Tab-separated table of C-alpha atoms in Angstrom:
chain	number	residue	atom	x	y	z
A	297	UNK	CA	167.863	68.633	63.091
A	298	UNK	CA	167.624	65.046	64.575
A	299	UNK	CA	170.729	62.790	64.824
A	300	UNK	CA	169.235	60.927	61.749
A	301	UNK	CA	168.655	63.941	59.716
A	302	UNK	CA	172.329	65.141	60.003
A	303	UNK	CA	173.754	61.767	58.885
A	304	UNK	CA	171.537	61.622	55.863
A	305	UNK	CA	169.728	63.919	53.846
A	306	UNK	CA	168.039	62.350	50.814
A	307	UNK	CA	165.896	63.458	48.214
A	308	UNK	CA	164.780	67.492	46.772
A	309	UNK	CA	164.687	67.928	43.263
A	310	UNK	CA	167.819	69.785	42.926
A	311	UNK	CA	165.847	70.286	39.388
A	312	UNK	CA	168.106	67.791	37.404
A	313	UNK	CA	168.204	65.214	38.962
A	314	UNK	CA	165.826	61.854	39.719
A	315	UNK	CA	166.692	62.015	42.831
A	316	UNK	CA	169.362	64.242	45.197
A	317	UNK	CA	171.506	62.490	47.874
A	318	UNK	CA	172.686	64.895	49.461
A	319	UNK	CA	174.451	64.090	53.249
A	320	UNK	CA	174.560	60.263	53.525
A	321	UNK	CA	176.597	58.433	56.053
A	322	UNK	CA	176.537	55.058	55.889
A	323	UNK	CA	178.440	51.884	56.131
A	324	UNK	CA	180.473	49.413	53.460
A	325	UNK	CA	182.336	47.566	55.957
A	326	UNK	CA	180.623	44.596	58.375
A	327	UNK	CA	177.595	44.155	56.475
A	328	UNK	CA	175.705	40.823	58.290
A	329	UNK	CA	173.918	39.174	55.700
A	330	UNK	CA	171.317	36.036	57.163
A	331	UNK	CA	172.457	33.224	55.076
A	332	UNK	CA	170.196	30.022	56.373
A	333	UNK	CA	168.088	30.001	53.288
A	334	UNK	CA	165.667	27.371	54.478
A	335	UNK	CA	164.544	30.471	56.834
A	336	UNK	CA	163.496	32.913	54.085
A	337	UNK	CA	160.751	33.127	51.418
A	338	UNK	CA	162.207	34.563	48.469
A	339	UNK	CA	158.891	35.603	47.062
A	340	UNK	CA	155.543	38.147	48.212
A	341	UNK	CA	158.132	40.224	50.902
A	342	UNK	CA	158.615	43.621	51.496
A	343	UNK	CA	162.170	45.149	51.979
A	344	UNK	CA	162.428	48.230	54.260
A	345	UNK	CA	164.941	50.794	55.689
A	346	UNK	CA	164.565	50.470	59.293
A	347	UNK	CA	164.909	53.422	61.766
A	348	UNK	CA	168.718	52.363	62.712
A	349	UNK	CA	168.996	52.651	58.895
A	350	UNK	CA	169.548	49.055	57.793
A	351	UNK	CA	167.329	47.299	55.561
A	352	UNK	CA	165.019	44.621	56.488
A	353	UNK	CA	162.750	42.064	55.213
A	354	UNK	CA	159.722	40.572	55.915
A	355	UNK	CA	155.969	39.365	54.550
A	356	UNK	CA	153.016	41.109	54.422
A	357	UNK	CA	152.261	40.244	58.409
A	358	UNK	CA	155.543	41.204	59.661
A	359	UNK	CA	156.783	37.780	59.938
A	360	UNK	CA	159.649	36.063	58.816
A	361	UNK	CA	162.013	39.109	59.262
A	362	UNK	CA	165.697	38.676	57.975
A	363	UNK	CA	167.985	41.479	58.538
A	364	UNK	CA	170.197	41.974	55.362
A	365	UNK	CA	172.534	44.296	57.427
A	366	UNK	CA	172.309	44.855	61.291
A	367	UNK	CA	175.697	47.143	61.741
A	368	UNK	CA	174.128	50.510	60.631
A	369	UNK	CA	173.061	53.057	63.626
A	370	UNK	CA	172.185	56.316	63.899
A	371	UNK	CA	175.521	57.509	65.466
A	372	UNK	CA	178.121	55.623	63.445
A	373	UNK	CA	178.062	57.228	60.917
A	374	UNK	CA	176.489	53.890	58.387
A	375	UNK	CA	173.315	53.808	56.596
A	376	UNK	CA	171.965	51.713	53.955
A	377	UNK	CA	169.420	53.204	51.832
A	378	UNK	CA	167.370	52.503	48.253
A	379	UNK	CA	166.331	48.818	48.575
A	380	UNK	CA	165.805	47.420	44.965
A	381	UNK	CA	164.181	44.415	44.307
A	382	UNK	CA	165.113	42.429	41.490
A	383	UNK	CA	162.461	41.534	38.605
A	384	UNK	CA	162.663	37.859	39.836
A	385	UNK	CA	162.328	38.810	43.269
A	386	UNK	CA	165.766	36.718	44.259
A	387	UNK	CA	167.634	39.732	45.686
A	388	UNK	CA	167.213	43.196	47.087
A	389	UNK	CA	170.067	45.703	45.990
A	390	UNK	CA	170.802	49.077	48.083
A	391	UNK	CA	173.250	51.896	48.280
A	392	UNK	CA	175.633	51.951	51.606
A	393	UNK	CA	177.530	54.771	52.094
A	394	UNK	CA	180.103	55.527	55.023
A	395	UNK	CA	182.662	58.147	56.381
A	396	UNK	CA	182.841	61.606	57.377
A	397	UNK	CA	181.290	64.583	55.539
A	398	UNK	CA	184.977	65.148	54.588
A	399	UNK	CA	185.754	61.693	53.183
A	400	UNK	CA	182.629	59.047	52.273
A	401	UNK	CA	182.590	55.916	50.406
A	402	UNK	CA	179.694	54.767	48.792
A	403	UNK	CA	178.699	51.183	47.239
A	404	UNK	CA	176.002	49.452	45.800
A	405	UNK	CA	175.764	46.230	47.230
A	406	UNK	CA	173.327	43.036	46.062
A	407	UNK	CA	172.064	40.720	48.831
A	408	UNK	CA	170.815	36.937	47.790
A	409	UNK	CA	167.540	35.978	49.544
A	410	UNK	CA	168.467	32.343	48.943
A	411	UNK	CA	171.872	32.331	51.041
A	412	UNK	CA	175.611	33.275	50.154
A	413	UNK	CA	178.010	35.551	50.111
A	414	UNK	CA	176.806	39.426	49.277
A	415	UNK	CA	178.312	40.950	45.959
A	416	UNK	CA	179.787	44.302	45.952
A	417	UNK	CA	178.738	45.630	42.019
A	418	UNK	CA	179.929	49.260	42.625
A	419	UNK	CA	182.478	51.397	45.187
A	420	UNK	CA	183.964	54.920	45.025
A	421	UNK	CA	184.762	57.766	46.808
A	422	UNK	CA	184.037	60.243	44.219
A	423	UNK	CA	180.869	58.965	42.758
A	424	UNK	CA	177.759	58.409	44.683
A	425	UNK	CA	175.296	56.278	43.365
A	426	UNK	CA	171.186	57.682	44.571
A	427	UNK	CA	169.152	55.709	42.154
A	428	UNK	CA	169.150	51.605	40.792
A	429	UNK	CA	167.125	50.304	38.469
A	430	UNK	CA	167.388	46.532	37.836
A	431	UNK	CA	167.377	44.883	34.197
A	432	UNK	CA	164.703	42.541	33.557
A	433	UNK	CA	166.810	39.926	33.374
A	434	UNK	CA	167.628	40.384	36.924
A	435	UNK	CA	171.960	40.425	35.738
A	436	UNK	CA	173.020	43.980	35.995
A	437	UNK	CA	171.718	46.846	37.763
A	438	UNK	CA	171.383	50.543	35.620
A	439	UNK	CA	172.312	53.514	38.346
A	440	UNK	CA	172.649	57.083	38.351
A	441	UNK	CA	175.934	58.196	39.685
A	442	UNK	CA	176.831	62.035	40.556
A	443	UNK	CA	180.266	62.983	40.412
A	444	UNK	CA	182.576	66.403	41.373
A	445	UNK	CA	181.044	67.702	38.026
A	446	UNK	CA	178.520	65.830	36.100
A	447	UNK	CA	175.848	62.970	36.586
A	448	UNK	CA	176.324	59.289	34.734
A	449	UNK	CA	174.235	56.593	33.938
A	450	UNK	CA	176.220	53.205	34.645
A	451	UNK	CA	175.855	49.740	34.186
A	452	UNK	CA	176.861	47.018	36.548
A	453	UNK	CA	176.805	43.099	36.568
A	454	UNK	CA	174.957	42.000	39.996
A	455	UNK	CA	177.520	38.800	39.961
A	456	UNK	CA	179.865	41.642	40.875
A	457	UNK	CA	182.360	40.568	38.214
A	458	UNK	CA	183.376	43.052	35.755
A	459	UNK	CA	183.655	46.686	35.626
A	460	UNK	CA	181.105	48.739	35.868
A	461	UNK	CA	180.397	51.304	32.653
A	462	UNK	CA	179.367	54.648	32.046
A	463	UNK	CA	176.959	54.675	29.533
A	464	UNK	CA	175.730	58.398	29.067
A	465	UNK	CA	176.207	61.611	30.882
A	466	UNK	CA	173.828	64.641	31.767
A	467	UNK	CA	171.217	65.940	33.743
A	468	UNK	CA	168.338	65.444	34.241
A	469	UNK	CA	168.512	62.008	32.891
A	470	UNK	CA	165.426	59.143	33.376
A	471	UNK	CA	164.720	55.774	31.682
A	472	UNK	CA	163.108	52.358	30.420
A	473	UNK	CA	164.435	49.062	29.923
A	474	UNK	CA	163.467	47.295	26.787
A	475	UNK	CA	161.720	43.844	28.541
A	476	UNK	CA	164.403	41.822	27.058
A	477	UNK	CA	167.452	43.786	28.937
A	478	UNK	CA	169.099	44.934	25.747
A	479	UNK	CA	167.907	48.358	25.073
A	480	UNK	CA	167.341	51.654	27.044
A	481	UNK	CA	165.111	54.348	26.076
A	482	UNK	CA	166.932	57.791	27.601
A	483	UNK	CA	165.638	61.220	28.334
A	484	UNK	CA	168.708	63.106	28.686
A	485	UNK	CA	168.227	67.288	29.272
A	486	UNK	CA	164.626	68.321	29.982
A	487	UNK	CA	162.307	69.951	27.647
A	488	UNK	CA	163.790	70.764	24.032
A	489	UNK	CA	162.070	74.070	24.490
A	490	UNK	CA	164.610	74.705	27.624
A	491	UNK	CA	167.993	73.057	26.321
A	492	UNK	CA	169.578	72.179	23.229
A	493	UNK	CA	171.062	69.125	24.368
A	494	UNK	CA	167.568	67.688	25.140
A	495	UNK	CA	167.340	64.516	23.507
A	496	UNK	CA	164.908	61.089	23.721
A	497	UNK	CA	167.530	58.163	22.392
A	498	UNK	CA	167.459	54.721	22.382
A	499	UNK	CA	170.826	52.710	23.494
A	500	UNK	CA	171.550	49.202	22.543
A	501	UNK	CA	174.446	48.955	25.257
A	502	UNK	CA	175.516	45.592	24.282
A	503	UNK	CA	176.836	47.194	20.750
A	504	UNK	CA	179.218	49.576	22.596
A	505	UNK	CA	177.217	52.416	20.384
A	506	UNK	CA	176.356	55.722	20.967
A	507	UNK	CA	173.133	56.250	21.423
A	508	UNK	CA	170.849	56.689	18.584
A	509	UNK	CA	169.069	60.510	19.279
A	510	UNK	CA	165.329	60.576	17.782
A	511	UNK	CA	164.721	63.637	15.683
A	512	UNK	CA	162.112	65.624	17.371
A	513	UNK	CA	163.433	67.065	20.711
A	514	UNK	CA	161.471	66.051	23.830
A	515	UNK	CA	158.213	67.999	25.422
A	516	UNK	CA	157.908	68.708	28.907
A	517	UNK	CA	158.298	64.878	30.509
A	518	UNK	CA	160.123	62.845	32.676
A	519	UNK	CA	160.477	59.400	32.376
A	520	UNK	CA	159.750	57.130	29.432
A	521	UNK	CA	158.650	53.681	28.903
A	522	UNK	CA	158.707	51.131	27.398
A	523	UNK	CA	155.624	48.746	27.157
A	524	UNK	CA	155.855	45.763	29.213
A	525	UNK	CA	155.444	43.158	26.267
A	526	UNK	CA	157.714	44.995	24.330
A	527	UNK	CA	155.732	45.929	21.138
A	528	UNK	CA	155.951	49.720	21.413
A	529	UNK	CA	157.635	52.666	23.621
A	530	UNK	CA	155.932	55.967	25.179
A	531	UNK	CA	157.813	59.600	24.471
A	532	UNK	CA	156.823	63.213	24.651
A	533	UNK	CA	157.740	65.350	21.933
A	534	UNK	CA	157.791	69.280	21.585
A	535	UNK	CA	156.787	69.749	17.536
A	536	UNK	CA	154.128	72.574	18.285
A	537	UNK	CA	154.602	76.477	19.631
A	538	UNK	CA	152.264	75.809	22.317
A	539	UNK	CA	151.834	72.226	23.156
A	540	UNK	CA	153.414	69.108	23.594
A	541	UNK	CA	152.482	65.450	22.667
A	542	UNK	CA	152.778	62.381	24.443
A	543	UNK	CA	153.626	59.701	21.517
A	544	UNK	CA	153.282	55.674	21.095
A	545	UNK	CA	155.791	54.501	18.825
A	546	UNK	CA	157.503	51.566	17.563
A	547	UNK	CA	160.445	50.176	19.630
A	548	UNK	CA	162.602	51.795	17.073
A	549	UNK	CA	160.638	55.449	17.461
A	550	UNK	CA	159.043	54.927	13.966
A	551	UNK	CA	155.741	55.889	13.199
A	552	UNK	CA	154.548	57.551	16.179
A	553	UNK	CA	150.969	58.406	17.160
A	554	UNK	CA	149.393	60.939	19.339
A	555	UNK	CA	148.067	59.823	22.381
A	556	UNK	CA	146.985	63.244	23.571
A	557	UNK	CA	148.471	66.854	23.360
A	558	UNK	CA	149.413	68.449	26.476
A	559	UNK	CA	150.215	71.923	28.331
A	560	UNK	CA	152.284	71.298	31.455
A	561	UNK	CA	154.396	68.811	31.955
A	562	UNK	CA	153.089	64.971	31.798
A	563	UNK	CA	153.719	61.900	33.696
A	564	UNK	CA	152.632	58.381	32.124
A	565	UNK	CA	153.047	54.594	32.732
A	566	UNK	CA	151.514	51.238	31.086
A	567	UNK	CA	149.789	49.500	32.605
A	568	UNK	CA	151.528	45.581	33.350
A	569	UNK	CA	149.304	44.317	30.509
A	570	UNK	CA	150.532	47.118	27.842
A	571	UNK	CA	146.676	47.203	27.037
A	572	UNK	CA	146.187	50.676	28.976
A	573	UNK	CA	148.224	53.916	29.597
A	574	UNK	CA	147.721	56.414	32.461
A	575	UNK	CA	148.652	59.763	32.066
A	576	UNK	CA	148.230	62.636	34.362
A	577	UNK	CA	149.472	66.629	33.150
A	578	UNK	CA	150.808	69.367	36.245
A	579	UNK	CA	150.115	72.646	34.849
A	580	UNK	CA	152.989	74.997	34.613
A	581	UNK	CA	151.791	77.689	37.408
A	582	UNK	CA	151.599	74.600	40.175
A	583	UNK	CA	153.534	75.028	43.405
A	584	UNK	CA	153.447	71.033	43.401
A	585	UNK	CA	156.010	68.979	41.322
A	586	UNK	CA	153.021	66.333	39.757
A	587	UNK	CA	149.300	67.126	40.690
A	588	UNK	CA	146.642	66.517	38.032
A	589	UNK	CA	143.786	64.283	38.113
A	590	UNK	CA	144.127	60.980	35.935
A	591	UNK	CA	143.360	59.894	32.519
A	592	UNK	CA	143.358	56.316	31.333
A	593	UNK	CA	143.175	55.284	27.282
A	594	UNK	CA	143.740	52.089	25.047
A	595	UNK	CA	147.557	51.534	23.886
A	596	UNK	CA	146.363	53.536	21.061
A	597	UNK	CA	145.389	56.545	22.554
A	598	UNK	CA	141.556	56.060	21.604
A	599	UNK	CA	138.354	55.781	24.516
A	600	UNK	CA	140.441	57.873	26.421
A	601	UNK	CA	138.872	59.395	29.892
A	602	UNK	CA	139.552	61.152	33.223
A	603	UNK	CA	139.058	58.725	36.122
A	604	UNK	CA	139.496	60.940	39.250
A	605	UNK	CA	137.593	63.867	40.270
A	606	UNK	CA	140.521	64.964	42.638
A	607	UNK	CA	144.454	65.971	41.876
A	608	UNK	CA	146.859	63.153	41.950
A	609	UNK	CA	150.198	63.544	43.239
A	610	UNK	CA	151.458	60.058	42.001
A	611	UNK	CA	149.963	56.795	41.034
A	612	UNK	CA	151.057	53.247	40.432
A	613	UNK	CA	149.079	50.208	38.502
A	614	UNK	CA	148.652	47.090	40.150
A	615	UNK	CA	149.976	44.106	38.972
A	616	UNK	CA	146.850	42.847	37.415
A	617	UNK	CA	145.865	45.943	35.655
A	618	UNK	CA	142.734	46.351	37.169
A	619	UNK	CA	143.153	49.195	39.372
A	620	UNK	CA	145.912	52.465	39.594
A	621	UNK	CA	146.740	53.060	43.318
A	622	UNK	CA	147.312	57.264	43.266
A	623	UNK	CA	147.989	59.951	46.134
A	624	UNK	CA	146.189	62.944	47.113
A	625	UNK	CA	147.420	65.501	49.819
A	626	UNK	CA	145.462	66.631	53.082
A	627	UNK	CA	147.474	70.464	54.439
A	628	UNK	CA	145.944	71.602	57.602
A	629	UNK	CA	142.887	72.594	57.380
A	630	UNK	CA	142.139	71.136	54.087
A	631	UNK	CA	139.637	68.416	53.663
A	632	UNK	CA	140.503	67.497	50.092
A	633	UNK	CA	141.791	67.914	46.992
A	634	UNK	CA	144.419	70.940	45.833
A	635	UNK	CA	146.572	73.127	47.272
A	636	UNK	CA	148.372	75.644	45.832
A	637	UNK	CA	149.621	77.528	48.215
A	638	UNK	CA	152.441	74.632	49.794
A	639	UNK	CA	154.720	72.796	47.725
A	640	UNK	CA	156.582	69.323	48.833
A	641	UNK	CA	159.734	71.225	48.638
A	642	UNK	CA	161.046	71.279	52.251
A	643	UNK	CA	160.519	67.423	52.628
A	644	UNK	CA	162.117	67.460	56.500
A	645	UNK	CA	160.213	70.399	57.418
A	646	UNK	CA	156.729	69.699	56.084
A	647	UNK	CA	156.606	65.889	56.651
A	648	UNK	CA	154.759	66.115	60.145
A	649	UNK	CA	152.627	68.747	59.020
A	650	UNK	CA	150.702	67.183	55.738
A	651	UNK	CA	148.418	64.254	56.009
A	652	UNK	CA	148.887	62.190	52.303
A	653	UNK	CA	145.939	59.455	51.346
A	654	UNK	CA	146.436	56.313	49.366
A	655	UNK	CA	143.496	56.168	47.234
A	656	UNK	CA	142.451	53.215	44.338
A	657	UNK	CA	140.388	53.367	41.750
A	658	UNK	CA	139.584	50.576	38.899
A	659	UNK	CA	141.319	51.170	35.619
A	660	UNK	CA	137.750	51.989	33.801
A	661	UNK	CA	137.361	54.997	36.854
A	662	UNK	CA	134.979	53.275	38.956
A	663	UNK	CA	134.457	52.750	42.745
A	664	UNK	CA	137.542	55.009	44.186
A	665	UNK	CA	138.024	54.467	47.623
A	666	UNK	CA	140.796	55.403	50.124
A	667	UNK	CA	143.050	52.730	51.216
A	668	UNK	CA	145.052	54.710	54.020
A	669	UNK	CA	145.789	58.683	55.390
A	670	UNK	CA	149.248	58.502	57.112
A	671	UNK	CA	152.254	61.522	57.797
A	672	UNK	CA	154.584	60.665	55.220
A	673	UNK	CA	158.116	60.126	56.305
A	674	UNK	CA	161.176	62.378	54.740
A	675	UNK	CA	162.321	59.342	52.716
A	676	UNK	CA	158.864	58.654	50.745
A	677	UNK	CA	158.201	62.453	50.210
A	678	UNK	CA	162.073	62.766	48.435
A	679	UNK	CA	160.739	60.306	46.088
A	680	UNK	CA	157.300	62.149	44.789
A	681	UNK	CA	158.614	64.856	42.419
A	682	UNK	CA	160.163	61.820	40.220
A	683	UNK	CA	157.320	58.892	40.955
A	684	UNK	CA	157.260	57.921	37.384
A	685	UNK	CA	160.882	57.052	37.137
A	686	UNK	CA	160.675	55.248	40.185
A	687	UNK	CA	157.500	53.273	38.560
A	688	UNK	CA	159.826	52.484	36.642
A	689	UNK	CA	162.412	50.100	39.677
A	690	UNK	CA	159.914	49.333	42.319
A	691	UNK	CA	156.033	48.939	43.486
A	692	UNK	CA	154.219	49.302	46.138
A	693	UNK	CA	151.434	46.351	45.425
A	694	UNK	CA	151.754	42.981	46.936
A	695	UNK	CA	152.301	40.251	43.874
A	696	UNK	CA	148.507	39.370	43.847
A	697	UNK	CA	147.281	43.164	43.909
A	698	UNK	CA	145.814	42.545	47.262
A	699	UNK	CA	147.852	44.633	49.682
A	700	UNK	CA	149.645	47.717	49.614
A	701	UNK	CA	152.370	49.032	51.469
A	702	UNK	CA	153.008	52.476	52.937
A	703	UNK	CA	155.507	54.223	55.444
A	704	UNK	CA	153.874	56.188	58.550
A	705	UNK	CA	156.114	59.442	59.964
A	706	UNK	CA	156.253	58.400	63.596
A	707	UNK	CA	158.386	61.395	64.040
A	708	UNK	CA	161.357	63.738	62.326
A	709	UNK	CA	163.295	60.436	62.080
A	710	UNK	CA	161.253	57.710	62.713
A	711	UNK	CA	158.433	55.357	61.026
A	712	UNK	CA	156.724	52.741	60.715
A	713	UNK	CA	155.867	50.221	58.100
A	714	UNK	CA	152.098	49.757	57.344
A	715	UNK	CA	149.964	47.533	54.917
A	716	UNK	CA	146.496	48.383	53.471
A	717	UNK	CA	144.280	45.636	52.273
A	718	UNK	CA	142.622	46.228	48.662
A	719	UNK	CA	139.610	44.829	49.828
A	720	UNK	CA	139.013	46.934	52.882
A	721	UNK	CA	138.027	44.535	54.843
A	722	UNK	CA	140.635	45.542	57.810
A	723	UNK	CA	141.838	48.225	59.012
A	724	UNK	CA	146.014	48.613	58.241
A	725	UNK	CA	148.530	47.124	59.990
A	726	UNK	CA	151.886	48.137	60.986
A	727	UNK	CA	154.604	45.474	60.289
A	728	UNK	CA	157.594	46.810	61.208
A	729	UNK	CA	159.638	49.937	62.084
A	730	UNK	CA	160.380	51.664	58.826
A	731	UNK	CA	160.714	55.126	56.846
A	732	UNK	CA	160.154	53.824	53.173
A	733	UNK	CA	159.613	50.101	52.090
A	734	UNK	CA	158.988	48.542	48.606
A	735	UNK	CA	157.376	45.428	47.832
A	736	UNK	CA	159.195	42.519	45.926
A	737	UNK	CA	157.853	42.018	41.915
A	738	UNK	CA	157.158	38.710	42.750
C-alpha cells in the first residue's frame, strides 16, 4: 500500500452508504487560499484533487491555476478531498480532514473564487462528512455525515454562520433538491421489499417538519430527482410481486405515472431541459454495481427507446441536452462490452488493471462515439456504484457541452487530469496532475 493509500482510503459501497470514507488524513489548519481576484475566472474551470492531495483549479487548457490549499502532502498526515462546485459556479466546497488514525478532525470548508477569507460551515471529531451537495441557491450545502453509530443528512449555511442541522437519519440515504432550495426529495432505507423503514419523503426543511413519507414503499433505486424546472419529481416504487416502477409525479407525489416497469435495480436522471429522462436497469445476478445499456423517453414516459448497443456503467447529460456522456469497461483481454466475471469492488487493487472508455451518444441514440480510454484512478472508481447521486452535485461537461473532463491512473497513487473534446477534433490533453476533477456548472 502506497504512502497515499494509507493516509486515505475513500470510496466501496459499504452497501449503505453513497459513498464510504474510510481512512482519511487530512488537514483543517493552514489552509492558503489565493485571494487576488483579478487573477481568477470564476466561470468554465475545473477543480481537482492534486497528487499532494490539495485541490486545484484551473480552465480547460491548464491555465490560470489557483491553488485553494497548498499545505496538504502525502506524509503529513492532511488531505483535502470532494471538491463541490456551487450552482453559480462562485465557490468550490471540499472536505479536509486531519490527525492520527486515533484522533481526526474533519471539516467542510467553502473557498470564494472571487477573493476573501475561506468559511469553515462544518467541524467535528466524531462526525465525518464524505458527501456535499450544494442548494441551488448556492447558500447552504446538504452533506452526509457518519457518526460512532448512525449516518445523518445535515444542512449547513456556506456564510458559515449558524449551526449546522441534522435533518434525517439512516442508511442508505440519497437525494434531490427542489430547484428553488426549499424542498428535498429523500430515499431513506433501500428497497421496501428489503426493509421496513424504506421510505421516499419529501422535506420542506424550512418548516422544521418531519418529513412527509409517500405511501407506497420504494423499488429497487437509488437516487431521486427532481426535474430541473421544477414541474414534477422521479421515484421508484415497489406495488407489484415481481417488478418495480419508476414513477413521474407531481412535486407533491400526486398522481404518478409509469414511466416503465423494471426488474433489477434502476438508475435515472433528467435531462437539464426536464424534456427527457434516461434510465438504465442492472439486473440482480450482475457482479457490477450499475451496468445496463440506456434508454431515453419524453417526461412522460412515452417514445421511449434503448440508445446503446453496449452496457453502461454510468452516464451523465450534457448541459444542452443533446447528448448523455456514459462509461463502458475494457478487463484484460476484453475488447468490449460486459463482464461478469470482475466487479469494481476492490477499487485500489483493480484500478491499474481495467481500461474504462468515455463514450457519447446524442439523446435520440445516434452517432456514439468514444471520447477517451484511460486507467481510472482509485478516487473516480469509489464514485461509480452511486453515479446517479453524484449526478445529482457535480458534472463532468464543460458549461458549453464542448469538453469533458476525466482523471488518468498514472499509478497506485498518482494521476493526471485530462480533457476530451466533443467534437473530436483533437486528441485529449492532460491539464494538470490529478486523481478526480469536476467541472464548474457554469
Amino acid at each position: 500500500m502506497s504512502n497515499r493509500t494509507a493516509l486515505m482510503v475513500v470510496g466501496g459501497a459499504l452497501g449503505c452508504l453513497i459513498l464510504a470514507l474510510c481512512v482519511v488524513a487530512a488537514g483543517l489548519a493552514g489552509i492558503s487560499y489565493y485571494t487576488a481576484a483579478s487573477a481568477v475566472r470564476t466561470v468554465d474551470r475545473i477543480a481537482y484533487v492534486d497528487n499532494n492531495l490539495n485541490i486545484q483549479v484551473a480552465d480547460a487548457q491548464g491555465q490560470h491555476r489557483v491553488a485553494l490549499t497548498s499545505d496538504a502532502s502525502n506524509s503529513a498526515q492532511k488531505a483535502y478531498l470532494f471538491p463541490t462546485w456551487s450552482p453559480d459556479s462562485q465557490q468550490v466546497a471540499f472536505v479536509g480532514v486531519s490527525g492520527n488514525p486515533n484522533q481526526r478532525e474533519a471539516a467542510i470548508n467553502v473557498a470564494p473564487l472571487a477573493g476573501g477569507a475561506s468559511k469553515t460551515v462544518f467541524k467535528s471529531n466524531s462526525q465525518f462528512p464524505f458527501y456535499l451537495y450544494w442548494a441551488p441557491d448556492s447558500q447552504r450545502i446538504g452533506f452526509l455525515a457518519q457518526g460512532e453509530d448512525e449516518m445523518a443528512l445535515m444542512l449547513g449555511q456556506t456564510s458559515g454562520a449558524g449551526e449546522t442541522r441534522t435533518l434525517e437519519s439512516g442508511s442508505p440515504m440519497y437525494w434531490s433538491w427542489s430547484p428553488d432550495a426549499q424542498a428535498m426529495l429523500l430515499h431513506v432505507g433501500g428497497s421496501g421489499r428489503d426493509s421496513n423503514d424504506a421510505r421516499v419523503s419529501l422535506l420542506r426543511w424550512q418548516e422544521g417538519k418531519q418529513p412527509q413519507a409517500f405511501a407506497d414503499k420504494p423499488g429497487a433505486f437509488q437516487a431521486p430527482h427532481f426535474s430541473p424546472d421544477g414541474s414534477a419529481i422521479l421515484y421508484a416504487s415497489s406495488n407489484k410481486a415481481n417488478e418495480d416502477d419508476l414513477f413521474v409525479a407531481d412535486v407533491q407525489g400526486r398522481n404518478p405515472k409509469s414511466v416503465t416497469s423494471y426488474q433489477g435495480t434502476i438508475a435515472f436522471a433528467w435531462s437539464p431541459d426536464s424534456k427527457k429522462i434516461a434510465t438504465m436497469v442492472t439486473p440482480d445476478d450482475a457482479d457490477l454495481p450499475m451496468q445496463a445499456p440506456l434508454w431515453v423517453s419524453d417526461a412522460d414516459g412515452k417514445n421511449r427507446k434503448q440508445i446503446t448497443t453496449e452496457d453502461a456503467l454510468a452516464f451523465y447529460w450534457s448541459p444542452d441536452s443533446k447528448h448523455i456522456a456514459y462509461l463502458t469497461i475494457l478487463l484484460p483481454g476484453q475488447s468490449s462490452g460486459r463482464s461478469r466475471s470482475n466487479g469494481l469492488n476492490t477499487p485500489q487493487r483493480q484500478a491499474a488493471t481495467i481500461q474504462l472508455r468515455w463514450k457519447v451518444v446524442s439523446a435520440e441514440g445516434v452517432q456514439a462515439r468514444t471520447l477517451a480510454t484511460f486507467s481510472p484512478t482509485d478516487d473516480f472508481i469509489s464514485l461509480l456504484p452511486f453515479f446517479d447521486q453524484y449526478a445529482r452535485s457535480l458534472t463532468f461537461w464543460s458549461p458549453d457541452s464542448k469538453h469533458f473532463v476525466y482523471t488518468h491512473s498514472d499509478d497506485d497513487s498518482n494521476g493526471g487530469v485530462w480533457v476530451a473534446d466533443l467534437d473530436g477534433a483533437k486528441p485529449p490533453r492532460r491539464i494538470g496532475d490529478g486523481t478526480l476533477a469536476v467541472w464548474s456548472w457554469r
